[in-house]
Amino acid sequence: MLSTIVFKPFRSLAVLHGDEKINDQMATRGRAAVVVLGDIGRSPRMQYHALSLARQASLEVDVVAYGGTNPHNAILENPCIHLHKMKPIVFRSLPKSVNIFLLPLKGLLQFFMLLWFICVKIPPPDVFLVQNPPSVPTLFAVTLASWWRSSKVIVDWHNFGYTLLALSLGRNHILVKIYHWFEKHYGRKANGSFCVTKAMQQELAQNWGIKATLLYDQSPEFFHCASLLEKHELFCRLHEDLIHSRGVQDCISCGKGICEGDAFAGNTLFTIQDGGEILLKPDRPALIVSSTSWTADEDFGLLLEAAVMYDRRVSAILDEDDSIDDELLWMDISNGKRYLYPRLLFVVTGKGPDREKYEKQMKKLHLKRVAFRTMWLPAEDYPLLLGSADLGICLHTSSSGLDLPMKVVDMFGCGLPVCAVSFPCIEELVMVEKNGLLFSSSSDLADQLLMLFKGFPDGCATLKSLRNGALTKGASTGWANEWEQQALPLITEVISEKTR
């Protein structure tokens, strides 16, 4: 649970700066507002900000965001954090050409709703911490509210909103150009900024005139390698979701009898309970996890193509007849026959607009050794899944080329090695052949799967080496330490300017 995060002892801003005046004012007006024009339950970085503001900066925190997905329990249980949930504005079942013309209307409605919350519904904060993107209408609304309420503004740059809009409209579209101007103009009005990569920090400084503090994403302490007991209990909870393939028979949903043994209490697809001892099955499939928001900046077609290639290449390497009956192969596996290359079970977690499209494509695949499952996990189970997996896959390509996928940070926190799509900034996070691998095509990824899982589970030296590197990377620092070193000084400085 998130409530187990180990933070350093709380220290007031005054203690950090030796200023009793600040301490007195913080005691009466110590308040921050975290603003997210999105689902707070799917905004982990902003949740961690809220926790650090409450715990490490000793502030009262108002979170203004959309509802939808429950945030971590630590957010809900912290008496210093107050959630204010807005209702999303959604136009459904309209053609794309019509939606383009409705974008300004949607932005206007969001603007007035957000303004009502941050100007009226919450107490006056000393500082607004706003997530970007989205930039429209968030930056303008927060700028106006900060003037009205005599507050300061800090922008946390996760990416650039205009580049995300360009994915659907193109870089030369007039709305993208207007968005770019808006984002740059109001971003420069903030009193401080955070960003997620060195490349983004340089871009903001050189081309936007914005000095940003680099605050790398880090995983909290509840991301860790799962114990055998944690794995077993998780797989027991997920058993039905894992073995049922939603209408398509595959190497996991079994065919005749392949999973009958797993139906008994104490056994799962990956583990078996022998008396009081829990063991990993030697013939288990390799578990590969990919988490996603199912958006246009992640091409899951690459993963599906790589899965098909893996399946066909294994058959070719083993010199299997194409006409071999799937049921016979699966029965051999069920009876304990070991192969040089394992079955692969891809579990894709997350919610988003493209999920249904890719699920339909997954169902059309006819694969002997690969299966897919999609699911949304509770906040407490997601870290356990990462900590129980054998490999993570990241398909994030970055619309700007300047941000880093937080999902990889979480994977490293669990000691999970990663295969990630290559783009300019990714090597700030993924160190090739140390904690992960990079690929540029589906063929590259298929080759990596063959190399990493040859001899699974006992003969995978490269996979074990990458796992050790991921463990080292995940243990190097944590969110609380990173936040205290990089974020707290800026928060302190901005609030102290307000009190002068």
PDB file of N, CA and C in Angstrom, residues 13 15 109 137 146 261 359 374 388 422:
ATOM      1  N   LEU A  13       9.188  24.607   6.115  1.00  0.00           N
ATOM      2  CA  LEU A  13       9.953  25.436   5.192  1.00  0.00           C
ATOM      3  C   LEU A  13      10.850  26.397   5.950  1.00  0.00           C
ATOM      4  N   VAL A  15      12.405  25.832   8.802  1.00  0.00           N
ATOM      5  CA  VAL A  15      13.595  25.151   9.277  1.00  0.00           C
ATOM      6  C   VAL A  15      14.618  25.029   8.162  1.00  0.00           C
ATOM      7  N   LEU A 109     -15.956  25.422 -22.034  1.00  0.00           N
ATOM      8  CA  LEU A 109     -16.697  24.829 -20.925  1.00  0.00           C
ATOM      9  C   LEU A 109     -15.742  24.367 -19.818  1.00  0.00           C
ATOM     10  N   PRO A 137      -7.668  24.570 -21.367  1.00  0.00           N
ATOM     11  CA  PRO A 137      -7.522  25.969 -20.935  1.00  0.00           C
ATOM     12  C   PRO A 137      -6.777  26.103 -19.599  1.00  0.00           C
ATOM     13  N   SER A 146      -4.531  32.685 -10.090  1.00  0.00           N
ATOM     14  CA  SER A 146      -3.409  33.102  -9.248  1.00  0.00           C
ATOM     15  C   SER A 146      -3.401  34.620  -9.048  1.00  0.00           C
ATOM     16  N   GLY A 261      -5.674 -28.520 -13.968  1.00  0.00           N
ATOM     17  CA  GLY A 261      -4.986 -28.582 -12.682  1.00  0.00           C
ATOM     18  C   GLY A 261      -4.978 -27.256 -11.969  1.00  0.00           C
ATOM     19  N   GLU A 359      -7.880  -4.693 -29.080  1.00  0.00           N
ATOM     20  CA  GLU A 359      -8.442  -5.958 -28.585  1.00  0.00           C
ATOM     21  C   GLU A 359      -9.037  -6.759 -29.736  1.00  0.00           C
ATOM     22  N   THR A 374      -5.943  -8.199 -21.658  1.00  0.00           N
ATOM     23  CA  THR A 374      -6.019  -6.781 -21.303  1.00  0.00           C
ATOM     24  C   THR A 374      -6.835  -6.650 -20.026  1.00  0.00           C
ATOM     25  N   SER A 388       6.028  -9.210 -10.336  1.00  0.00           N
ATOM     26  CA  SER A 388       5.902 -10.648 -10.581  1.00  0.00           C
ATOM     27  C   SER A 388       6.243 -11.021 -12.017  1.00  0.00           C
ATOM     28  N   SER A 422      12.761   2.886 -29.230  1.00  0.00           N
ATOM     29  CA  SER A 422      13.833   3.872 -29.207  1.00  0.00           C
ATOM     30  C   SER A 422      13.329   5.233 -29.694  1.00  0.00           C
TER      31      SER A 422
END
